[in-house]
Amino acid sequence: MFDSLSDKLGGIFDKLRGKGALTEDDVNAAAREIRVALLEADVALPVVKEFIEIVKSRAIGADVIKSVSPTQQVVKIVHDAMVEMLGGHDGEQELNLKAATPAAFLMVGLQGSGKTTSTAKISKFLTDKHKKKMLMASLDTQRPAAQEQLKVLGEQTGIDTLEIIKGQSPIEITKRAMNEARLGGYDIVMLDTAGRLSIDKELMAEVAEISKLANPTETLLVVDAMTGQDAVNVAREFDEKVGITGIMMTRIDGDARGGAAMSMRGITGKPIKLMGTGEQWDKIEPFHPDRIAGRILGMGDVVSLVEKAQESLQNEDAAAMAEKFKKGQFDFNDMLMQMRQMTKMGGAGALMKMLPGLGKMAKQIEEANLDDTILKRHEAIILSMTKAEREKPALLNASRKKRIAAGAGTTVQEINKICKQQQQMAAVMKKIKKMGMGGMMKQMKSLMGGKGEELELMAQSMDPDNLGRDMAALKGNDILGANPFDGAGAPSGLPGLGGGMPGLAGLGGGQMGGMPGMPTRGGTKKNRKPKVKKGKRK
């Protein structure tokens, strides 16, 4: 969603890096460009004005201009100002889960914003993540089959729904839902109100009466991020008439410019608490301003990356992976595990965006059309091998490769490519065993032209001696409070990537090995330098 803004801000900071020492004029020019980038991203004008004033007041001064790394100081200032704009560090983005039970969560919003689906997603999220006993009740008597829709969603997610009794009013359903929640020992009851096409006085009065009756712990406004600045106006109206406690943004994964999300807190004063990032039930995330700011500025989001690893990595796999990591081994079984892990965690491009300094590499993946279908094709190749061949890649001679190619419906050349990638990644594993994870991270920084200060912070925080322990204990770790930009708080490993960092540099090949499905030579075909034979150089 923030890709366009992220690219523009990245270009602005690249210009500053090229200057070395910064003058006041340089900072003013950068501030003007940032202002334009934010306005083009559909951020509200009052929010942009306040943001630019904060950045300029902090950036123009002797401490920044005379610092050892002035550009990094400016980036840090922009990051901090963006965190404040998105909601700050005060923790008010968290849902209130400490209220006396049964607590009521009131869902309000316009029609078509994804309110009923969001009700089911939040219920599933709170059941899985916080072990809450949930009850869902539809108060929507306006839209045909609205109550039946929530019942079907409840069956799909395994969440209890209130029995449908035809002819009851929303007020009667609310009373029955709260009574059922008390008798059934439910922790939270989700009240899905009727959507409206516009700010309807009659329906607003109805919601206000429901709110008075249920006394909700949370009143969440569901807003479609694709509606742009109109979403901010809707939030303001609902807050004035009903009194909302927070916002859930849906369709964050769409191609909207992101201005609504960035303006919401500044205009309404209400925090974004949750965001829907896809159609699947698990595509819902708490809204963390510092992490979103990090993604926008290309600093990555390491904490969210490790959280994804926590969700998808099995303890047995983690222990086996850690053992091989220590020994510097990497076979086709490891490669297959890595591919599947990568797919579970959102695919190659999604992972790249969460790692500091690798956002541009993610863009290269998209431009080269290196999507996850390649991972599936390579998975088919590995599954066409025998158990012995997967465990001992050295067994693959010409006749075996020909058999595997026929079984996977591909060519021997494709088999050779995946064999080369396996060899590169095995070589990287041996290097990591010898150098340690910190050494490899520093090497990544040098390969990126020395522009990876965040990678160096990660390198300082990664202790290879503790990797096995970290991986085995990953499922039980509580890293929600960690800050990816503080060296002390950063996680000590990235086991969810199936072997750690070796699978992150496939676009460049060479020293850093290759990601499954990525080309073993750098760049796309049109960007490669032509080969010149010796003695014929012009």
Coordinates of C-alpha atoms in Angstrom, one line a residue:
M1 CA 0.0 0.0 0.0
F2 CA 2.8 2.4 0.8
D3 CA 5.1 1.3 -2.0
S4 CA 4.8 4.5 -4.0
L5 CA 5.5 6.7 -1.0
S6 CA 8.4 4.5 0.1
D7 CA 10.0 4.7 -3.3
K8 CA 9.8 8.5 -3.4
L9 CA 11.2 9.0 0.1
G10 CA 13.9 6.5 -0.7
G11 CA 14.9 8.6 -3.7
I12 CA 15.0 11.8 -1.5
F13 CA 17.3 10.2 1.1
D14 CA 19.5 8.8 -1.7
K15 CA 20.1 12.3 -2.9
L16 CA 21.0 13.4 0.6
R17 CA 23.5 10.5 1.0
G18 CA 25.3 11.6 -2.1
K19 CA 26.0 15.0 -0.6
G20 CA 27.9 13.9 2.5
A21 CA 27.8 17.1 4.7
L22 CA 24.4 18.8 4.7
T23 CA 23.6 22.5 4.7
E24 CA 20.4 24.1 5.8
D25 CA 19.4 24.6 2.2
D26 CA 19.8 20.8 1.6
V27 CA 17.4 20.1 4.5
N28 CA 14.9 22.7 3.3
A29 CA 15.0 21.2 -0.2
A30 CA 14.5 17.7 1.2
A31 CA 11.6 18.9 3.3
R32 CA 9.9 20.4 0.2
E33 CA 10.2 17.1 -1.6
I34 CA 8.9 15.1 1.4
R35 CA 5.9 17.5 1.5
V36 CA 5.1 16.8 -2.2
A37 CA 5.5 13.1 -1.7
L38 CA 3.1 13.0 1.3
L39 CA 0.5 15.2 -0.6
E40 CA 0.7 12.9 -3.6
A41 CA 0.2 9.9 -1.2
D42 CA -3.2 11.6 -0.3
V43 CA -2.1 12.6 3.2
A44 CA -4.4 15.4 4.6
L45 CA -2.9 18.9 4.2
P46 CA -3.1 19.8 7.9
V47 CA -1.2 16.6 8.8
V48 CA 1.5 17.3 6.2
K49 CA 2.0 20.8 7.4
E50 CA 2.5 19.7 11.0
F51 CA 4.8 16.8 9.9
I52 CA 7.0 19.1 7.9
E53 CA 7.3 21.7 10.7
I54 CA 8.4 19.0 13.1
V55 CA 11.0 17.6 10.7
K56 CA 12.4 21.0 9.9
S57 CA 12.6 22.2 13.5
R58 CA 14.5 19.0 14.5
A59 CA 16.7 18.7 11.4
I60 CA 17.9 22.2 11.0
G61 CA 20.6 22.6 13.7
A62 CA 24.3 22.1 14.4
D63 CA 23.8 18.6 15.8
V64 CA 22.5 17.3 12.5
I65 CA 24.5 19.3 10.0
K66 CA 27.8 18.6 11.8
S67 CA 27.1 15.0 12.8
V68 CA 29.2 12.1 11.5
S69 CA 26.3 10.7 9.5
P70 CA 23.9 13.7 8.8
T71 CA 21.7 11.8 6.4
Q72 CA 21.1 9.0 8.9
Q73 CA 20.2 11.7 11.5
V74 CA 17.6 13.1 9.0
V75 CA 16.2 9.7 8.3
K76 CA 15.9 9.0 12.1
I77 CA 14.1 12.4 12.5
V78 CA 11.7 11.6 9.7
H79 CA 11.1 8.2 11.1
D80 CA 10.3 9.5 14.6
A81 CA 8.0 12.2 13.2
M82 CA 6.2 9.6 11.1
V83 CA 5.7 7.4 14.2
E84 CA 4.1 10.3 16.0
M85 CA 1.9 11.0 13.0
L86 CA 0.8 7.4 12.8
G87 CA 0.0 7.1 16.6
G88 CA 3.2 7.2 18.7
H89 CA 4.6 4.7 21.2
D90 CA 2.0 5.1 24.0
G91 CA 0.4 1.7 23.4
E92 CA -3.1 3.1 22.9
Q93 CA -3.3 1.0 19.6
E94 CA -3.8 -2.1 21.7
L95 CA -7.2 -3.5 22.1
N96 CA -8.6 -3.4 25.7
L97 CA -8.7 -7.0 26.7
K98 CA -8.6 -6.5 30.4
A99 CA -12.2 -5.4 31.0
A100 CA -14.6 -7.4 33.1
T101 CA -16.2 -10.3 31.2
P102 CA -18.3 -10.4 29.1
A103 CA -16.9 -7.4 27.3
A104 CA -18.7 -6.0 24.3
F105 CA -16.9 -5.0 21.1
L106 CA -19.2 -2.8 18.9
M107 CA -18.4 -2.9 15.1
V108 CA -19.6 0.2 13.2
G109 CA -19.0 1.5 9.7
L110 CA -20.4 2.2 6.2
Q111 CA -21.8 -0.6 3.9
G112 CA -19.1 -2.4 1.9
S113 CA -16.2 -1.5 4.2
G114 CA -15.8 -5.2 5.2
K115 CA -17.4 -4.9 8.6
T116 CA -19.0 -8.3 8.9
T117 CA -15.8 -10.1 7.6
S118 CA -13.7 -8.0 10.0
T119 CA -15.9 -9.1 12.8
A120 CA -15.1 -12.7 12.0
K121 CA -11.4 -11.9 11.5
I122 CA -11.1 -10.1 14.9
S123 CA -12.9 -13.0 16.6
K124 CA -10.6 -15.5 15.1
F125 CA -7.5 -13.4 15.9
L126 CA -8.5 -13.0 19.6
T127 CA -9.3 -16.7 19.8
D128 CA -6.0 -17.9 18.3
K129 CA -3.7 -15.2 19.7
H130 CA -5.2 -14.4 23.1
K131 CA -7.2 -17.5 23.9
K132 CA -10.5 -15.6 24.3
K133 CA -13.9 -17.3 24.2
M134 CA -15.8 -15.3 21.5
L135 CA -19.4 -14.9 20.6
M136 CA -20.5 -13.1 17.5
A137 CA -24.0 -11.5 17.0
S138 CA -25.4 -9.8 14.0
L139 CA -27.6 -6.8 14.7
D140 CA -28.0 -6.1 11.0
T141 CA -31.7 -6.4 10.2
Q142 CA -31.5 -4.0 7.2
R143 CA -29.4 -6.0 4.7
P144 CA -30.9 -9.2 3.4
A145 CA -29.1 -12.4 4.7
A146 CA -26.6 -10.3 6.8
Q147 CA -27.3 -12.5 9.9
E148 CA -26.9 -15.6 7.8
Q149 CA -23.6 -14.3 6.4
L150 CA -22.2 -14.0 9.9
K151 CA -23.5 -17.5 10.8
V152 CA -21.6 -18.9 7.8
L153 CA -18.4 -17.0 8.7
G154 CA -18.7 -18.4 12.3
E155 CA -18.9 -22.0 10.9
Q156 CA -15.9 -21.4 8.7
T157 CA -13.8 -19.9 11.5
G158 CA -15.1 -22.1 14.3
I159 CA -16.5 -19.1 16.3
D160 CA -19.8 -19.3 18.1
T161 CA -22.6 -17.1 16.7
L162 CA -25.9 -16.1 18.4
E163 CA -28.9 -18.0 17.2
I164 CA -31.0 -16.1 14.6
I165 CA -34.6 -15.3 15.7
K166 CA -36.5 -13.7 12.9
G167 CA -38.4 -10.4 13.6
Q168 CA -36.3 -9.2 16.5
S169 CA -35.0 -5.6 16.5
P170 CA -31.3 -4.7 16.9
I171 CA -32.0 -3.7 20.5
E172 CA -33.7 -7.0 21.4
I173 CA -30.8 -8.9 19.7
T174 CA -28.3 -6.9 21.8
K175 CA -30.0 -7.7 25.0
R176 CA -30.2 -11.4 24.1
A177 CA -26.5 -11.4 23.0
M178 CA -25.3 -9.9 26.3
N179 CA -27.4 -12.3 28.3
E180 CA -26.1 -15.3 26.3
A181 CA -22.5 -14.1 26.8
R182 CA -23.0 -14.0 30.6
L183 CA -24.7 -17.4 30.7
G184 CA -22.2 -19.1 28.3
G185 CA -19.1 -17.8 30.0
Y186 CA -17.9 -15.9 27.0
D187 CA -15.0 -13.4 27.3
I188 CA -16.0 -11.1 24.5
V189 CA -19.2 -10.6 22.4
M190 CA -18.8 -9.0 19.0
L191 CA -21.8 -6.9 18.0
D192 CA -21.9 -6.4 14.2
T193 CA -24.2 -3.4 13.6
A194 CA -25.9 -2.5 10.3
G195 CA -23.9 -0.7 7.7
R196 CA -25.1 2.5 6.1
L197 CA -24.6 4.1 2.7
S198 CA -24.0 7.5 4.3
I199 CA -24.2 9.2 7.7
D200 CA -27.9 8.3 8.3
K201 CA -29.5 10.1 11.3
E202 CA -31.9 7.3 12.1
L203 CA -29.3 4.5 12.0
M204 CA -26.9 6.7 14.0
A205 CA -29.5 7.1 16.7
E206 CA -29.9 3.3 16.7
V207 CA -26.2 2.7 17.1
A208 CA -26.1 5.2 19.9
E209 CA -28.9 3.4 21.7
I210 CA -27.1 0.0 21.2
S211 CA -23.9 1.5 22.6
K212 CA -25.7 2.8 25.7
L213 CA -27.3 -0.6 26.3
A214 CA -24.1 -2.8 25.7
N215 CA -21.6 -0.3 27.2
P216 CA -18.9 -1.6 24.8
T217 CA -15.3 -1.8 25.9
E218 CA -14.3 -1.1 22.3
T219 CA -16.2 0.7 19.6
L220 CA -14.3 -0.1 16.4
L221 CA -15.0 1.8 13.2
V222 CA -14.2 -0.3 10.1
V223 CA -12.9 1.8 7.2
D224 CA -11.9 0.8 3.7
A225 CA -8.4 2.2 3.0
M226 CA -9.3 2.5 -0.7
T227 CA -11.8 5.3 0.1
G228 CA -8.9 7.8 0.6
Q229 CA -9.5 11.0 2.4
D230 CA -13.3 10.4 2.6
A231 CA -12.4 7.7 5.2
V232 CA -11.1 10.4 7.5
N233 CA -14.4 12.4 7.2
V234 CA -16.4 9.2 8.0
A235 CA -14.3 8.5 11.1
R236 CA -14.8 12.1 12.3
E237 CA -18.6 11.8 11.8
F238 CA -18.9 8.5 13.6
D239 CA -16.7 9.7 16.5
E240 CA -18.9 12.8 17.0
K241 CA -22.2 10.8 16.9
V242 CA -21.2 7.5 18.5
G243 CA -17.8 7.9 20.1
I244 CA -15.4 5.4 18.7
T245 CA -12.4 4.0 20.6
G246 CA -10.3 2.9 17.5
I247 CA -10.3 2.1 13.9
M248 CA -9.7 -1.0 11.8
M249 CA -8.4 -0.3 8.3
T250 CA -9.3 -2.9 5.7
R251 CA -7.7 -3.6 2.3
I252 CA -4.3 -2.3 3.4
D253 CA -2.9 -4.7 0.8
G254 CA -4.6 -2.8 -2.0
D255 CA -3.0 -0.3 -4.3
A256 CA -4.3 2.8 -2.4
R257 CA -1.7 5.5 -1.7
G258 CA -2.0 5.2 2.0
G259 CA -3.0 8.7 2.9
A260 CA -6.1 7.7 4.8
A261 CA -4.1 5.5 7.2
M262 CA -1.4 8.2 7.7
S263 CA -4.0 11.0 8.3
M264 CA -6.5 9.1 10.5
R265 CA -4.8 9.8 13.9
G266 CA -3.9 13.4 13.1
I267 CA -7.4 14.4 12.0
T268 CA -9.6 12.3 14.3
G269 CA -7.3 11.8 17.3
K270 CA -8.4 8.1 17.3
P271 CA -5.8 5.3 16.9
I272 CA -5.8 2.7 14.2
K273 CA -5.8 -0.5 16.2
L274 CA -6.0 -3.2 13.5
M275 CA -5.5 -3.6 9.8
G276 CA -6.7 -6.2 7.3
T277 CA -3.9 -7.3 5.0
G278 CA -5.6 -9.9 2.8
E279 CA -8.7 -12.1 2.3
Q280 CA -7.6 -15.1 4.4
W281 CA -8.7 -15.3 8.0
D282 CA -5.2 -14.9 9.4
K283 CA -4.5 -11.7 7.3
I284 CA -5.1 -9.3 10.2
E285 CA -2.4 -7.5 12.1
P286 CA -2.2 -5.1 15.1
F287 CA -1.3 -1.7 13.9
H288 CA 2.2 -0.7 15.1
P289 CA 3.1 2.9 14.1
D290 CA 6.9 2.3 14.5
R291 CA 6.8 -0.8 12.4
I292 CA 4.7 0.8 9.6
A293 CA 7.1 3.8 9.6
G294 CA 10.0 1.4 9.3
R295 CA 8.5 -0.3 6.3
I296 CA 7.7 3.0 4.6
L297 CA 11.3 4.3 5.1
G298 CA 12.9 1.1 3.9
M299 CA 14.2 0.2 7.4
G300 CA 12.3 -3.1 7.3
D301 CA 10.2 -4.7 10.0
V302 CA 12.3 -7.4 11.6
V303 CA 10.0 -7.9 14.6
S304 CA 6.9 -8.6 12.4
L305 CA 9.1 -10.9 10.3
V306 CA 10.1 -13.0 13.4
E307 CA 6.4 -13.0 14.5
K308 CA 5.5 -14.6 11.2
A309 CA 8.2 -17.1 11.8
Q310 CA 6.8 -17.9 15.2
E311 CA 3.4 -18.6 13.7
S312 CA 4.6 -20.8 10.9
L313 CA 7.7 -22.6 12.2
Q314 CA 7.3 -26.0 14.0
N315 CA 9.5 -26.7 17.0
E316 CA 10.8 -29.9 15.4
D317 CA 11.7 -28.2 12.2
A318 CA 13.4 -25.4 14.2
A319 CA 15.5 -27.8 16.2
A320 CA 16.6 -29.8 13.1
M321 CA 17.3 -26.6 11.2
A322 CA 19.4 -25.2 14.0
E323 CA 21.5 -28.4 14.2
K324 CA 22.2 -28.3 10.4
F325 CA 23.0 -24.6 10.7
K326 CA 25.6 -25.3 13.3
K327 CA 27.2 -27.9 11.1
G328 CA 27.2 -25.8 8.0
Q329 CA 25.0 -28.2 6.1
F330 CA 22.4 -27.5 3.4
D331 CA 20.7 -30.1 1.2
F332 CA 17.6 -30.2 -1.0
N333 CA 15.4 -31.1 2.0
D334 CA 16.5 -27.8 3.6
M335 CA 15.9 -26.0 0.4
L336 CA 12.4 -27.4 0.2
M337 CA 11.7 -26.4 3.8
Q338 CA 12.9 -22.9 3.1
M339 CA 10.7 -22.6 0.0
R340 CA 7.6 -23.7 2.0
Q341 CA 8.5 -21.5 4.9
M342 CA 8.9 -18.5 2.6
T343 CA 5.5 -19.2 1.0
K344 CA 3.8 -19.4 4.4
M345 CA 5.3 -16.1 5.4
G346 CA 4.0 -14.2 2.4
G347 CA 6.5 -15.0 -0.4
A348 CA 9.9 -13.7 -1.4
G349 CA 8.9 -10.1 -2.0
A350 CA 7.0 -9.7 1.2
L351 CA 10.0 -11.0 3.2
M352 CA 12.4 -8.6 1.4
K353 CA 10.3 -5.6 2.4
M354 CA 10.6 -6.6 6.1
L355 CA 14.4 -6.6 6.0
P356 CA 16.4 -3.4 6.5
G357 CA 17.8 -2.1 3.2
L358 CA 16.3 -4.8 1.0
G359 CA 13.1 -3.0 -0.1
K360 CA 14.7 -2.2 -3.5
M361 CA 15.6 -5.8 -4.0
A362 CA 11.9 -6.7 -3.4
K363 CA 11.1 -4.3 -6.2
Q364 CA 13.6 -6.1 -8.5
I365 CA 11.8 -9.4 -7.8
E366 CA 8.5 -7.8 -8.9
E367 CA 10.0 -6.2 -12.0
A368 CA 11.7 -9.4 -13.1
N369 CA 8.3 -11.3 -12.6
L370 CA 10.0 -13.6 -10.1
D371 CA 6.9 -14.5 -8.3
D372 CA 6.0 -17.5 -6.1
T373 CA 5.0 -19.6 -9.0
I374 CA 8.8 -20.2 -9.5
L375 CA 9.0 -21.4 -6.0
K376 CA 6.3 -23.9 -6.7
R377 CA 8.0 -25.1 -9.9
H378 CA 11.3 -25.6 -8.0
E379 CA 9.3 -27.5 -5.3
A380 CA 8.0 -29.8 -8.0
I381 CA 11.6 -30.5 -9.1
I382 CA 12.8 -31.3 -5.6
L383 CA 9.8 -33.6 -5.0
S384 CA 10.7 -35.5 -8.2
M385 CA 14.0 -36.5 -6.6
T386 CA 14.5 -39.6 -4.5
K387 CA 15.0 -39.4 -0.8
A388 CA 18.7 -40.2 -1.3
E389 CA 19.1 -37.5 -3.9
R390 CA 17.6 -34.9 -1.7
E391 CA 19.8 -35.8 1.2
K392 CA 23.0 -36.1 -1.0
P393 CA 23.0 -33.6 -3.9
A394 CA 26.3 -35.0 -5.1
L395 CA 24.5 -38.1 -6.4
L396 CA 22.9 -36.0 -9.2
N397 CA 24.6 -37.1 -12.4
A398 CA 23.4 -36.5 -16.0
S399 CA 21.1 -39.5 -16.2
R400 CA 19.5 -38.7 -12.8
K401 CA 18.9 -35.1 -13.8
K402 CA 17.3 -36.2 -17.1
R403 CA 14.9 -38.5 -15.1
I404 CA 14.1 -35.7 -12.7
A405 CA 13.4 -33.2 -15.5
A406 CA 11.0 -35.7 -17.1
G407 CA 9.2 -36.2 -13.8
A408 CA 8.9 -32.5 -13.1
G409 CA 7.9 -31.6 -16.6
T410 CA 10.9 -29.3 -17.1
T411 CA 14.4 -29.2 -18.7
V412 CA 17.8 -30.4 -17.6
Q413 CA 18.9 -26.7 -17.7
E414 CA 16.4 -25.9 -15.0
I415 CA 17.7 -28.8 -12.9
N416 CA 21.2 -27.5 -13.3
K417 CA 20.1 -24.0 -12.1
I418 CA 18.5 -25.3 -8.9
C419 CA 21.6 -27.5 -8.3
K420 CA 23.8 -24.4 -8.6
Q421 CA 21.6 -22.5 -6.1
Q422 CA 21.8 -25.4 -3.7
Q423 CA 25.6 -25.4 -4.0
Q424 CA 25.8 -21.7 -3.5
M425 CA 23.6 -21.8 -0.4
A426 CA 25.5 -24.7 1.0
A427 CA 28.7 -22.7 0.6
V428 CA 27.1 -19.8 2.4
M429 CA 26.1 -22.1 5.3
K430 CA 29.8 -23.1 5.6
K431 CA 30.8 -19.5 5.6
I432 CA 28.3 -18.7 8.3
K433 CA 29.6 -21.6 10.4
K434 CA 33.1 -20.1 10.0
M435 CA 32.3 -16.3 10.2
G436 CA 29.2 -16.3 12.4
M437 CA 25.9 -14.5 11.5
G438 CA 27.3 -11.1 12.5
G439 CA 30.1 -11.4 10.0
M440 CA 27.7 -12.4 7.2
M441 CA 25.4 -9.4 8.0
K442 CA 28.4 -7.1 7.8
Q443 CA 29.4 -8.7 4.5
M444 CA 25.8 -8.0 3.2
K445 CA 26.3 -4.4 4.2
S446 CA 29.5 -4.1 2.2
L447 CA 27.9 -5.8 -0.8
M448 CA 25.1 -3.1 -0.6
G449 CA 27.7 -0.4 -1.0
G450 CA 28.0 0.4 2.7
K451 CA 24.5 1.6 2.9
G452 CA 23.1 -0.8 5.5
E453 CA 23.4 0.8 9.0
E454 CA 20.3 -1.1 10.1
L455 CA 21.9 -4.3 9.0
E456 CA 24.9 -3.6 11.2
L457 CA 22.6 -3.1 14.1
M458 CA 21.1 -6.5 13.3
A459 CA 24.6 -8.0 13.0
Q460 CA 25.5 -6.7 16.5
S461 CA 22.4 -8.3 18.0
M462 CA 22.8 -11.7 16.4
D463 CA 24.8 -14.2 18.5
P464 CA 25.5 -17.4 16.4
D465 CA 26.3 -19.3 19.6
N466 CA 22.7 -18.8 20.7
L467 CA 21.1 -19.6 17.4
G468 CA 20.1 -23.2 18.2
R469 CA 18.6 -22.1 21.5
D470 CA 16.7 -19.2 19.8
M471 CA 15.3 -21.4 17.1
A472 CA 14.2 -24.2 19.4
A473 CA 12.5 -21.7 21.8
L474 CA 11.2 -19.4 19.1
K475 CA 7.5 -20.5 19.4
G476 CA 7.5 -19.5 23.1
N477 CA 9.3 -16.2 22.8
D478 CA 7.5 -12.9 23.5
I479 CA 9.0 -10.4 21.2
L480 CA 6.0 -8.2 20.8
G481 CA 7.6 -5.4 22.8
A482 CA 10.9 -5.4 21.0
N483 CA 11.9 -2.4 18.8
P484 CA 13.5 -3.4 15.5
F485 CA 15.6 -0.3 15.5
D486 CA 17.2 -0.8 19.0
G487 CA 20.1 -3.1 18.8
A488 CA 19.4 -4.5 22.3
G489 CA 15.8 -5.3 21.5
A490 CA 16.2 -6.8 18.1
P491 CA 15.7 -10.6 17.8
S492 CA 18.8 -12.7 17.8
G493 CA 18.1 -14.7 14.7
L494 CA 15.8 -15.1 11.7
P495 CA 15.1 -18.8 11.8
G496 CA 11.8 -18.5 10.0
L497 CA 13.6 -18.0 6.8
G498 CA 14.7 -21.7 6.7
G499 CA 18.4 -21.4 7.3
G500 CA 18.6 -17.8 8.2
M501 CA 20.1 -15.2 5.9
P502 CA 21.5 -17.3 3.1
G503 CA 18.2 -17.3 1.3
L504 CA 18.0 -13.6 1.1
A505 CA 20.5 -12.7 -1.5
G506 CA 19.5 -14.7 -4.6
L507 CA 19.2 -11.7 -6.8
G508 CA 23.0 -11.1 -6.6
G509 CA 24.3 -14.7 -6.6
G510 CA 28.0 -14.7 -6.1
Q511 CA 29.2 -14.5 -2.5
M512 CA 25.9 -14.5 -0.8
G513 CA 24.3 -17.5 -2.5
G514 CA 20.8 -17.6 -3.9
M515 CA 17.2 -17.6 -2.9
P516 CA 15.2 -20.6 -4.3
G517 CA 13.6 -19.5 -7.6
M518 CA 15.8 -16.4 -8.0
P519 CA 18.3 -16.0 -10.8
T520 CA 21.9 -17.0 -9.9
R521 CA 23.3 -13.9 -11.7
G522 CA 22.6 -10.4 -10.7
G523 CA 19.9 -8.3 -12.3
T524 CA 17.5 -8.9 -15.1
K525 CA 18.5 -9.9 -18.6
K526 CA 18.3 -6.4 -20.0
N527 CA 20.6 -5.0 -17.2
R528 CA 23.4 -7.5 -17.5
K529 CA 26.7 -6.4 -18.9
P530 CA 27.6 -8.2 -22.2
K531 CA 30.4 -10.7 -22.0
V532 CA 33.6 -9.5 -23.8
K533 CA 36.2 -12.1 -24.9
K534 CA 39.8 -11.4 -23.9
G535 CA 41.7 -9.7 -26.6
K536 CA 38.6 -8.3 -28.3
R537 CA 37.8 -5.5 -25.9
K538 CA 37.1 -2.2 -27.8

